[in-house]
Short mmCIF file of C-alpha atoms and ligand atoms in Angstrom, two decimals:
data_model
loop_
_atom_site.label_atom_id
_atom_site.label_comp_id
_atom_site.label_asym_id
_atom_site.label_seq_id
_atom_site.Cartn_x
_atom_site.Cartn_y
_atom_site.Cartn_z
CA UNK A 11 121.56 115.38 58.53
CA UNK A 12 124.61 117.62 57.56
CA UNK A 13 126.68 119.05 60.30
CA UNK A 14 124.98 122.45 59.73
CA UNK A 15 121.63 121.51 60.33
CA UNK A 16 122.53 119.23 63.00
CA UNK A 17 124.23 122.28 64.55
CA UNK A 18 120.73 124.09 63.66
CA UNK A 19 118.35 121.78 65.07
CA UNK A 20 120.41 121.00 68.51
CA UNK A 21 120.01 125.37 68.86
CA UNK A 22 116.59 125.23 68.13
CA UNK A 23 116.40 122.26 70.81
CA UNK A 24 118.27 124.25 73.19
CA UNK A 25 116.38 127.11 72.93
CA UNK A 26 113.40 125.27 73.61
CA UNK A 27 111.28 125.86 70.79
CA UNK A 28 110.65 122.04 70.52
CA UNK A 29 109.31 120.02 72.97
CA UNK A 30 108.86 116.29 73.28
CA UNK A 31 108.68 113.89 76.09
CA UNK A 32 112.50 113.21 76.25
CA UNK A 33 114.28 116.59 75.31
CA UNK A 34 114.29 116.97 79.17
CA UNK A 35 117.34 115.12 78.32
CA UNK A 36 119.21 117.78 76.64
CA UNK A 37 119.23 119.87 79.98
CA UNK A 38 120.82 119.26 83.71
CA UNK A 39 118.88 116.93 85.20
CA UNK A 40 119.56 117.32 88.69
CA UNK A 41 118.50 114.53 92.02
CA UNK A 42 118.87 111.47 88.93
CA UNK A 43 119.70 108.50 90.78
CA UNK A 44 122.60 106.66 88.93
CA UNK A 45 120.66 103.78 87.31
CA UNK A 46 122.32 100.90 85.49
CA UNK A 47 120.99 101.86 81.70
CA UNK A 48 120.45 98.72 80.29
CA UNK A 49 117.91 98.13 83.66
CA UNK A 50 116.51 101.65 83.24
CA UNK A 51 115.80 101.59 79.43
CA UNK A 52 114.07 97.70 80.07
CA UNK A 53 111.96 99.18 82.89
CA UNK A 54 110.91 102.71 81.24
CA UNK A 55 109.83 100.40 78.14
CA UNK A 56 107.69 98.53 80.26
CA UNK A 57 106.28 101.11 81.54
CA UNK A 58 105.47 103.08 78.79
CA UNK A 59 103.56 100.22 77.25
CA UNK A 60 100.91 100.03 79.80
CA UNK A 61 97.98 101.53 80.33
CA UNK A 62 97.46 105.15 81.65
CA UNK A 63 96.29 105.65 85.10
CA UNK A 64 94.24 109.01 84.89
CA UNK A 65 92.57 110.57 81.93
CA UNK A 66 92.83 113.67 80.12
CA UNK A 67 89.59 114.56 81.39
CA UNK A 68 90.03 114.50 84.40
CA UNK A 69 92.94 116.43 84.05
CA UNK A 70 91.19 119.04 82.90
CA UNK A 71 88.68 119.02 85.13
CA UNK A 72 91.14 119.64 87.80
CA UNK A 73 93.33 122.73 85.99
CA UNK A 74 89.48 124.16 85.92
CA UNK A 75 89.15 123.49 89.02
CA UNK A 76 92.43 125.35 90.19
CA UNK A 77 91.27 127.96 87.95
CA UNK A 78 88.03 128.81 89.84
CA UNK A 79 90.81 128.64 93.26
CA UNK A 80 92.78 131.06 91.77
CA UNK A 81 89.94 133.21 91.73
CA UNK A 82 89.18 132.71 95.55
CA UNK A 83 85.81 130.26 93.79
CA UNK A 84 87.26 127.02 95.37
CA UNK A 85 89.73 125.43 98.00
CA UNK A 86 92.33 123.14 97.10
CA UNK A 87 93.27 120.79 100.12
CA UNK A 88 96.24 118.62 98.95
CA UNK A 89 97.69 116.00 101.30
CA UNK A 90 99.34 112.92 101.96
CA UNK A 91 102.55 111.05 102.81
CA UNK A 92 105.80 112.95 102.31
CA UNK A 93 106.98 109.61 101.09
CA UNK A 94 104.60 106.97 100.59
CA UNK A 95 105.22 103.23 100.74
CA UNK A 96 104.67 100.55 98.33
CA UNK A 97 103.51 98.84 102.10
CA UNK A 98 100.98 101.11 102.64
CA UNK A 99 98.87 99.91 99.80
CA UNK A 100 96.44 97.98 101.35
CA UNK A 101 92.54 98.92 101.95
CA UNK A 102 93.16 100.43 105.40
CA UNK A 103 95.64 103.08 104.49
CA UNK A 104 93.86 104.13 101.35
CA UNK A 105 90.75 104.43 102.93
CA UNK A 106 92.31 106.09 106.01
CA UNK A 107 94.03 108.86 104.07
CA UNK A 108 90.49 109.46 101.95
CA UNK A 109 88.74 109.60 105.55
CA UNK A 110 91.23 112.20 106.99
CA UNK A 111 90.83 114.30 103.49
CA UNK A 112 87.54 114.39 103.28
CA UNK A 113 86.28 115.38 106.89
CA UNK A 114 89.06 118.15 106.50
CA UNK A 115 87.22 119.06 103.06
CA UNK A 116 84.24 118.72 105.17
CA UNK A 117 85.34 121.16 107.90
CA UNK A 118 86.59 123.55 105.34
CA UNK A 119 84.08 123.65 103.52
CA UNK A 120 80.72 123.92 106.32
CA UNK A 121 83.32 126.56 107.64
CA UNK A 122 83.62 128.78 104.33
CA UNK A 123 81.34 127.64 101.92
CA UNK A 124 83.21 127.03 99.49
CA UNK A 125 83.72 123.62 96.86
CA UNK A 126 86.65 121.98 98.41
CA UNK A 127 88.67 119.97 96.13
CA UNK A 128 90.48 117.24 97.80
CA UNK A 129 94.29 116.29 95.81
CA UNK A 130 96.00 113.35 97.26
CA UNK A 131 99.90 112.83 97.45
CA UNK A 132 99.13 109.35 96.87
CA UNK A 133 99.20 106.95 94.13
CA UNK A 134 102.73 107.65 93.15
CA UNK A 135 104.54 110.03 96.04
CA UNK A 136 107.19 107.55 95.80
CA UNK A 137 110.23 109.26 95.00
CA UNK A 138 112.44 111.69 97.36
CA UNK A 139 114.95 114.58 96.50
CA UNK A 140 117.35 114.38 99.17
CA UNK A 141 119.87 117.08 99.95
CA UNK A 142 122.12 114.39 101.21
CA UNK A 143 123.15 112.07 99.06
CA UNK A 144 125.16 109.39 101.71
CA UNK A 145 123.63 108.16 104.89
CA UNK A 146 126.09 107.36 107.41
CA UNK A 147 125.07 103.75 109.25
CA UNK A 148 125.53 102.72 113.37
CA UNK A 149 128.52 101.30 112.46
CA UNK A 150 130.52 104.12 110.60
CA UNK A 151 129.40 102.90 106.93
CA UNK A 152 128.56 105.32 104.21
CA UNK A 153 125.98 104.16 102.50
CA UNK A 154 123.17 106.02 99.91
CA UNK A 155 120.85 107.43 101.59
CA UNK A 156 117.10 106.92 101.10
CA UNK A 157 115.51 107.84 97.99
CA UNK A 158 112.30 106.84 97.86
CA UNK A 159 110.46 103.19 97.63
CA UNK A 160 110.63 104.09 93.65
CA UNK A 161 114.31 104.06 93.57
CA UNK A 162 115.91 102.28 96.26
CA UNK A 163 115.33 100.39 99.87
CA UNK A 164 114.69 101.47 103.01
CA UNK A 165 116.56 98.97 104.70
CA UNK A 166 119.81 100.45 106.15
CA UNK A 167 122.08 98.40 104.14
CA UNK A 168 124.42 99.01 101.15
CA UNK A 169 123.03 96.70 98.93
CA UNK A 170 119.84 97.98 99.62
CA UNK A 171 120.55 101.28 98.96
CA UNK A 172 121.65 100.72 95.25
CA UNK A 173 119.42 102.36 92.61
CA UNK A 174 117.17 99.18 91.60
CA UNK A 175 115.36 100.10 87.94
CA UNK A 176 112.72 97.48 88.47
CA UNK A 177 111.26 99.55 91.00
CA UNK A 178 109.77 102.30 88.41
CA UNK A 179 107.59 99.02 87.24
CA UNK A 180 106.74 98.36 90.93
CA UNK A 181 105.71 101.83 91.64
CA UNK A 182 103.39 102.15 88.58
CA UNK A 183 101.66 98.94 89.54
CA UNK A 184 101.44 99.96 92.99
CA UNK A 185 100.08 103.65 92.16
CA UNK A 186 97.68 101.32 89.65
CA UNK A 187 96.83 99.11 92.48
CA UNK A 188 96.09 102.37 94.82
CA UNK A 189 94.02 104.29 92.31
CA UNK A 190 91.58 101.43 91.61
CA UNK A 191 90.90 101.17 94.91
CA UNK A 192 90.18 105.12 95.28
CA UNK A 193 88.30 104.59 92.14
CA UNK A 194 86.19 101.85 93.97
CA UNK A 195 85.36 103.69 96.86
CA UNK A 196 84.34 106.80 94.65
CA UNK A 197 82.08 104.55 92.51
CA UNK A 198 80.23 103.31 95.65
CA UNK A 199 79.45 106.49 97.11
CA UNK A 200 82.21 107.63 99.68
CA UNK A 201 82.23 110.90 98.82
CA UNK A 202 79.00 111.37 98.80
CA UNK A 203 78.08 113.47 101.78
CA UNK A 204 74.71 111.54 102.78
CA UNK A 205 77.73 108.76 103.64
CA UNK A 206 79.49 110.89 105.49
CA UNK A 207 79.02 108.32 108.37
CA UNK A 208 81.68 106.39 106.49
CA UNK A 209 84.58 108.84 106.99
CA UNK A 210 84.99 107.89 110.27
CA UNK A 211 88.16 106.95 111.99
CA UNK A 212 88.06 105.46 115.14
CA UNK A 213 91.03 106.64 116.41
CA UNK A 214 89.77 109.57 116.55
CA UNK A 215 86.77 109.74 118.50
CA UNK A 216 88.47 110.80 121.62
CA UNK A 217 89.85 113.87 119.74
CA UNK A 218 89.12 117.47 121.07
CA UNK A 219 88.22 118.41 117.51
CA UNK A 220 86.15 115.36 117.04
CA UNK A 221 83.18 117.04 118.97
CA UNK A 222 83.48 119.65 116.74
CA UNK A 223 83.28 117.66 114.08
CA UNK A 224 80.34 115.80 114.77
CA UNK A 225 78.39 118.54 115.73
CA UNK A 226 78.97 119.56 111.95
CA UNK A 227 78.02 115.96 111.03
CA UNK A 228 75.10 115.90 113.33
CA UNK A 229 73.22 119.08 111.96
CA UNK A 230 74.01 118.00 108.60
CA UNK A 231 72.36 114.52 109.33
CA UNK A 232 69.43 116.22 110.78
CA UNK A 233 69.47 118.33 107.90
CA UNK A 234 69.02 115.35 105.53
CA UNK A 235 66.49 113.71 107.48
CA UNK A 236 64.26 116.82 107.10
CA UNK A 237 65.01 116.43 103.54
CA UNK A 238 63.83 113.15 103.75
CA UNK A 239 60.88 113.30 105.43
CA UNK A 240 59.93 115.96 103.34
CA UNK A 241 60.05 113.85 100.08
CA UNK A 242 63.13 116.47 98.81
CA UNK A 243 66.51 115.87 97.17
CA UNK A 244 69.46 118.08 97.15
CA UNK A 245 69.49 119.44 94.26
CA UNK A 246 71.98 117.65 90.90
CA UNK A 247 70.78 114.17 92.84
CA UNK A 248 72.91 113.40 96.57
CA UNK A 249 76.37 114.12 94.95
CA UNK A 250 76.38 117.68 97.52
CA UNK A 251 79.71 116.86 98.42
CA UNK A 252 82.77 115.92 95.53
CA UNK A 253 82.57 113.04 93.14
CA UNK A 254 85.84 113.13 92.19
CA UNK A 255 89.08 112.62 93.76
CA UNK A 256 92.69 113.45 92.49
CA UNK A 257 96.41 112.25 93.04
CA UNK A 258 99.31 113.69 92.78
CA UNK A 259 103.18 113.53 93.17
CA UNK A 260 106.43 115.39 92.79
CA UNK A 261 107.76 115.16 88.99
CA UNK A 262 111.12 113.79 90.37
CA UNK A 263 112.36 111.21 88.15
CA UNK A 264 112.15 112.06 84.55
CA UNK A 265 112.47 108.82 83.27
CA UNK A 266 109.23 107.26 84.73
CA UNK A 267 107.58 110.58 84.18
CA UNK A 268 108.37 110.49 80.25
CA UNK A 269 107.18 106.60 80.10
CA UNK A 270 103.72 108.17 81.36
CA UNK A 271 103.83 110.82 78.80
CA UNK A 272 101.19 109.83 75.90
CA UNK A 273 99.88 112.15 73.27
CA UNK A 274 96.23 112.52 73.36
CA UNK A 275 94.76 113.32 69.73
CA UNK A 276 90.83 114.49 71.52
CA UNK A 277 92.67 117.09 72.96
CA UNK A 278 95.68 117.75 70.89
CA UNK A 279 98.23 117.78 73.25
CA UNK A 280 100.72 115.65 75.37
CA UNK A 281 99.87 114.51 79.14
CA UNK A 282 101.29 112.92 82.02
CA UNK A 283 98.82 110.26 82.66
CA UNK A 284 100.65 109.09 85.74
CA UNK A 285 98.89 111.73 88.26
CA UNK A 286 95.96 114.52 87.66
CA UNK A 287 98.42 117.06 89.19
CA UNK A 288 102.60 117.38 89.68
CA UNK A 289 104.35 119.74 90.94
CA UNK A 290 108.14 120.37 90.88
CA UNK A 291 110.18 120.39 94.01
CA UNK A 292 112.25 123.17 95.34
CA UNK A 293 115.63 121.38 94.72
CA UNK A 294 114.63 120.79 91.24
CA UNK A 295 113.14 123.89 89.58
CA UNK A 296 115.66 125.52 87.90
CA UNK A 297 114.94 127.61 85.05
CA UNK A 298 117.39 125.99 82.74
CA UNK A 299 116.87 122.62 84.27
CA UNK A 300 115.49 119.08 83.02
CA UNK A 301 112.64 119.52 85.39
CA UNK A 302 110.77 122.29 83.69
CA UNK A 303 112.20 121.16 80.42
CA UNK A 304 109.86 118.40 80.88
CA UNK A 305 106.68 120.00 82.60
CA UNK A 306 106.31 122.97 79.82
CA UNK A 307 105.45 120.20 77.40
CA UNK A 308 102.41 119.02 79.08
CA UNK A 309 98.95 119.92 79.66
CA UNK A 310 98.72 119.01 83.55
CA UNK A 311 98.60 121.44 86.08
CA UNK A 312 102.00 122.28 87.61
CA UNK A 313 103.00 122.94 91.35
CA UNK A 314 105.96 124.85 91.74
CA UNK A 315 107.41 124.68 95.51
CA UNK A 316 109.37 127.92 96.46
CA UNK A 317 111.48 128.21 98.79
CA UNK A 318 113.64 130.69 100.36
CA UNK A 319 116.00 130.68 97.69
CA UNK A 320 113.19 131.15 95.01
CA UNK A 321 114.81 134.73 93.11
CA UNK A 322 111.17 136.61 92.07
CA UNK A 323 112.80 137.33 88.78
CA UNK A 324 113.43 133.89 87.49
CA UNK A 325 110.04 132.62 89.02
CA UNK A 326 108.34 134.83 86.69
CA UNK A 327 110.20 133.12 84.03
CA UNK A 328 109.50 129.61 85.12
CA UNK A 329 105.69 131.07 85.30
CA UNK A 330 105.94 131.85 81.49
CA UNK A 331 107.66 128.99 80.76
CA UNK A 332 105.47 126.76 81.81
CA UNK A 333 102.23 128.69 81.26
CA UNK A 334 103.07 130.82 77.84
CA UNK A 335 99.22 130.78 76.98
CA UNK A 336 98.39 132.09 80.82
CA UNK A 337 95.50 129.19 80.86
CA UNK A 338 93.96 129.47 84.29
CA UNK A 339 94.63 126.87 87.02
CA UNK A 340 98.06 125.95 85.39
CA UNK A 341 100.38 126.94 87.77
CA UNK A 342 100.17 126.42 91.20
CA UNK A 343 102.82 128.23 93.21
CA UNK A 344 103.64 126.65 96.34
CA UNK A 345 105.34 128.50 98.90
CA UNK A 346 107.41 126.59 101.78
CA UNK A 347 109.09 129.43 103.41
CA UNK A 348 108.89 128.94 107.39
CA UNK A 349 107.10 130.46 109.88
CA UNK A 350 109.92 132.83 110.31
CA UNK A 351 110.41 134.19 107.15
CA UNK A 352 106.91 134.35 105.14
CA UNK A 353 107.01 137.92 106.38
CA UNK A 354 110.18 138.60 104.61
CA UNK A 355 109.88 136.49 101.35
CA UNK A 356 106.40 136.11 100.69
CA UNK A 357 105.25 139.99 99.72
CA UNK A 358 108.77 139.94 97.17
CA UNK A 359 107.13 137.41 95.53
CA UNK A 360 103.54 138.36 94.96
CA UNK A 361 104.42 141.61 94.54
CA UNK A 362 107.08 140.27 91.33
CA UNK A 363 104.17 137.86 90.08
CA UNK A 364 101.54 140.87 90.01
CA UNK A 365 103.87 143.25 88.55
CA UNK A 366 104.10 141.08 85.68
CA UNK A 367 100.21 140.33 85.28
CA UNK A 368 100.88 136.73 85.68
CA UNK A 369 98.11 134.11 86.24
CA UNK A 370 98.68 131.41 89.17
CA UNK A 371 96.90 130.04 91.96
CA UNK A 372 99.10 130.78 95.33
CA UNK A 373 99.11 127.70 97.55
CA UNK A 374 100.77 127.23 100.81
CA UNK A 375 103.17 124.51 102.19
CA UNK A 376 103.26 125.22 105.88
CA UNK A 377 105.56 122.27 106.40
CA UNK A 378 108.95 122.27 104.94
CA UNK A 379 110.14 125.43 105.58
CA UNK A 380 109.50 124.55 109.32
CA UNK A 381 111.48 121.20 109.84
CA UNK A 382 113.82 121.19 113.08
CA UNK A 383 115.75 118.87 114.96
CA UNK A 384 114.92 117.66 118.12
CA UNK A 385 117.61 116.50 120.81
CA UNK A 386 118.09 113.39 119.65
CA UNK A 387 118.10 114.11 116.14
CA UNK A 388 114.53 113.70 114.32
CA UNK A 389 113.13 115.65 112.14
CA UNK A 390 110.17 117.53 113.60
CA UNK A 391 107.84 120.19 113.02
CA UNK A 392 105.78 122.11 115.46
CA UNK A 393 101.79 122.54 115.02
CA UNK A 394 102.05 126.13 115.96
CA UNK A 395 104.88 127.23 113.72
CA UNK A 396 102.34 125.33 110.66
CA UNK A 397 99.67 127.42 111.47
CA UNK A 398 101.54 130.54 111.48
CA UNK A 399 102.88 130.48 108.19
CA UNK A 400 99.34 129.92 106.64
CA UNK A 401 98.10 132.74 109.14
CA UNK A 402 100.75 134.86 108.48
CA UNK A 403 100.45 133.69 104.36
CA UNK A 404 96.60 134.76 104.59
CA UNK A 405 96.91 138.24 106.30
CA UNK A 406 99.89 138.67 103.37
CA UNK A 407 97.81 137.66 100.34
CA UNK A 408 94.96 140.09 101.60
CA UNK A 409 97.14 143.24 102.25
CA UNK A 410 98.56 142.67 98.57
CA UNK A 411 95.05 141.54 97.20
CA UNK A 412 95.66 138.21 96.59
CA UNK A 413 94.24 135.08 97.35
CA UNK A 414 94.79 131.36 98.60
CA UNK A 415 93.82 129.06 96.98
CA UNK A 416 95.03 125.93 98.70
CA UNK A 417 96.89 124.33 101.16
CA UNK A 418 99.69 121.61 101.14
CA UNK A 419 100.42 119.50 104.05
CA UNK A 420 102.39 116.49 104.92
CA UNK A 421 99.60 114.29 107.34
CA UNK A 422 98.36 111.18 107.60
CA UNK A 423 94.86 109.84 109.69
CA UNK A 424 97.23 107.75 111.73
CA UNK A 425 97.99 108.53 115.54
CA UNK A 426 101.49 109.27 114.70
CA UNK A 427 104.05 110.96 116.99
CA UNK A 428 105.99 113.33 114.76
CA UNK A 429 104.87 116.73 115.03
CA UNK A 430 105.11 118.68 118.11
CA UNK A 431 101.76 120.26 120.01
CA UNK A 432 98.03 120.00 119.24
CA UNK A 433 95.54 118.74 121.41
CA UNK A 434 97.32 115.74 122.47
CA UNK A 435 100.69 118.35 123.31
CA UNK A 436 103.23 116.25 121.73
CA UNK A 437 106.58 116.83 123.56
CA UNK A 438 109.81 115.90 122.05
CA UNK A 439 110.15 112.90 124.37
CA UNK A 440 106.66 111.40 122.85
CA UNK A 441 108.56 111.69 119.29
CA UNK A 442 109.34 107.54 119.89
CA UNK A 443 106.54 106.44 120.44
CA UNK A 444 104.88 106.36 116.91
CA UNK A 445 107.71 107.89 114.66
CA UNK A 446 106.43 106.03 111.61
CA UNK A 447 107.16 108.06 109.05
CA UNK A 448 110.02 107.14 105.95
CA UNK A 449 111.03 110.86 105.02
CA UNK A 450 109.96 114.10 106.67
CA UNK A 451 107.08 114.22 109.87
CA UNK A 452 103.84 114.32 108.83
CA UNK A 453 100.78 115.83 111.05
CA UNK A 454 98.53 112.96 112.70
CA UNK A 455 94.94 112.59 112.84
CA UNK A 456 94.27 114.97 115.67
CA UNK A 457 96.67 117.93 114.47
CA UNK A 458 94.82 117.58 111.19
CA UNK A 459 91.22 118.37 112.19
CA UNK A 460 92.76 121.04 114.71
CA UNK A 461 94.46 122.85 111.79
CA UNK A 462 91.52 122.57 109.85
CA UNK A 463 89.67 124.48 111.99
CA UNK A 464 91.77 127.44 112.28
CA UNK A 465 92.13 127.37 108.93
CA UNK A 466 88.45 127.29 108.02
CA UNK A 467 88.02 130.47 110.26
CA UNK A 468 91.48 131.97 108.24
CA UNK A 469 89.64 131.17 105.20
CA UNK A 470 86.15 133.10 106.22
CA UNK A 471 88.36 136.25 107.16
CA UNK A 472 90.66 136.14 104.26
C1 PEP B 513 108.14 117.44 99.55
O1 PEP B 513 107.09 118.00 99.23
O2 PEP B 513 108.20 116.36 100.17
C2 PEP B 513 109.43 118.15 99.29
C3 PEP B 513 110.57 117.51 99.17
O3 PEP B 513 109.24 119.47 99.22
P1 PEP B 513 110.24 120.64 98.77
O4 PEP B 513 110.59 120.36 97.34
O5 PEP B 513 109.39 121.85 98.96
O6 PEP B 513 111.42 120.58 99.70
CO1 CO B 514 108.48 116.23 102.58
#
């Protein structure tokens, strides 16, 4: 190529009119950990000769899905680790996150009657942006901080801390690993809501909300004994409840993310088919960044998280950008503003999306823009403050006509001690005795079903 064309084709690269799977590299790719290259390229090779782990189908299936959400036709409940851990794959933990997600679709969707679809931050919610980049030890050391089981250790040591490329290979057996196992319980009938004996968790049959929950359960069972004794069938077979289940994860490091980029001819188009679903982070989405460089060029739905910083003006250009063919359920906007703030920020937004007739579902991230500190310096989050920034984020989208279409929360099924309130009135001094979690706190068992209650009845009034 002569110098003039070369000079041509980088400005027609820069300008974005071509896109493929690695131009994200032509733009600033920011929260990059600093691999060793020779490592990297070895492990992103790897990588990007194995198999898929979702289809294109099911892709689809999902950005239809959002689509009917945007349109106030469907829930989307997506949940799950803020940072999950390569030791959490087991059977137990799968299973356990599945339970808690779908007897919260359950209560959500008795409560509103309305499909619920279920997205897990699972299989692959490995990797962390982190706003500080050194982690200062017991002793004094500086040392990287933590950047997710993808990238580095948790172990608070140096060595540990160093950007480890092999990793990436780890974390796409372990999301592998994780999936099949989803995929197993699907295929024997867990979602299926005549099993919906199975979702139990036994820690939480001394819950508050578990009485509420079973009375659901119970008229439902008695509901499908009548059925039974009656010689009917709910209608398209037993499957009442979802037969489907989806994962998802923040689109943090490009590298792994272009290894699971394949080109799919049925369909025409590129895909991740690493996760059904990504979203970008707030650190991350910059309009002239690597980050959107990279999601524009593929057909999965896109999260956006916006924060308080999000400007209106340039999230209607990220909007186009990513969505120049306004296909329903592509764009989920997720906004994290605090419980203190949604008041402020949230009507600037919508009103900036709707003057410019843009499509997107809105979807609400109660958690991270209501982190605090307690005394002794862990992160927490308060129950209350959550549910007042979807209350608030529900009254909002109905004054301005609006809807929600989903909800995005940090939780887990475990008894964990990391948010404040609920039920079980967590106080700050409880905060040590089941602190568990590897990033940010994530709502227990018990705050879960709580929350979904109230939001159920948010959901019927909205
Ligand atoms: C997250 O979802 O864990 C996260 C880091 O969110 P945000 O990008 O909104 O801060
Ligand atoms: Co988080």
């Amino acid at each position: 190529m002569d110098a003039s064309s070369q000079f041509y084709a980088n400005h027609v690269r820069l300008l974005g009119k071509i896109w493929q799977p690695w131009t994200w590299k032509d733009f600033a790719a920011t929260q990059q950990p600093a691999w060793d290259d020779a490592e990297l390229a070895s492990s992103v090779s790897q990588i990007g000769s194995l198999p898929p782990l979702v289809s294109a189908d099911e892709i689809e299936q999902l950005r239809l899905k959002i689509g009917m959400a945007s349109s106030g036709h469907a829930f989307i409940l997506q949940g799950g680790d803020c940072a999950e851990r390569f030791q959490d794959c087991n059977a137990e933990h799968i299973s356990g996150r599945l339970k808690i997600l779908m007897q919260m679709s359950l209560i959500l969707g008795f409560g509103t009657k309305k499909p619920v679809i279920p997205i897990g931050r699972m299989a692959g919610q490995y990797a962390k942006p982190r706003s500080e980049l050194i982690e200062r030890t017991s002793d004094g050391q500086e040392i990287n901080s933590f950047r997710g089981e993808n990238i580095n250790s948790f172990r608070v040591v140096a060595d540990g801390r160093r950007p480890d490329a092999k990793r990436l290979l780890q974390a796409y057996h372990y999301s592998g690993a994780t999936l099949n196992y989803i995929r197993t319980m699907m295929q024997n009938g867990f979602s299926d809501i005549r099993n919906l004996d199975s979702w139990k968790l036994e820690s939480l049959k001394k819950d508050l909300s578990w009485a509420r929950y079973e009375k659901i359960v119970s008229g439902l069972r008695d509901f499908f004994q009548f059925l039974d004794s009656m010689g009917t069938t709910v209608q398209g077979g037993s499957k009442a409840h979802q037969d489907s289940f989806y994962v998802s994860h923040e689109a943090l490091v490009l590298p792994y993310e272009e290894s699971m980029t394949r080109f799919v001819p049925s369909l025409g188009r590129w895909y991740n088919l690493g996760a059904h679903f990504l979203w970008i982070g707030d650190r991350t989405r910059q309009l002239d960044g690597a980050h959107l460089e990279y999601c524009r060029g593929i057909g999965n739905p896109i999260g956006v998280k916006l924060g308080m910083e999000s400007d209106p003006y340039e999230i209607c250009q990220v909007i186009q950008k990513l969505n120049p063919h306004c296909e329903p359920g592509k764009v989920t906007l997720i906004t994290r503003l605090g419980a203190a703030n949604v008041q402020r920020k949230l009507p600037v937004l919508i009103d900036a999306i709707k003057a410019q007739g843009l499509n997107v579902m809105w979807s609400v991230d109660p958690m991270h823009g209501n982190t605090e500190r307690s005394l002794d310096g862990r992160k927490t989050r308060r129950l209350e403050s959550i549910i007042s920034e979807i209350e608030s984020s529900f009254e909002i989208h109905k004054r301005l006509g609006t809807e929600i279409g989903g909800i995005h929360l940090e939780m887990t099924h475990e008894p964990v001690t990391e948010c404040l309130g609920g039920a079980e009135s967590i106080e700050p001094i409880h905060l040590n005795q089941r602190y568990e979690t590897w990033c940010d706190p994530r709502l227990n068992g018990s705050q879960v079903l709580e929350l979904a209650f109230r939001v159920a009845h948010m959901i019927r009034n909205s």
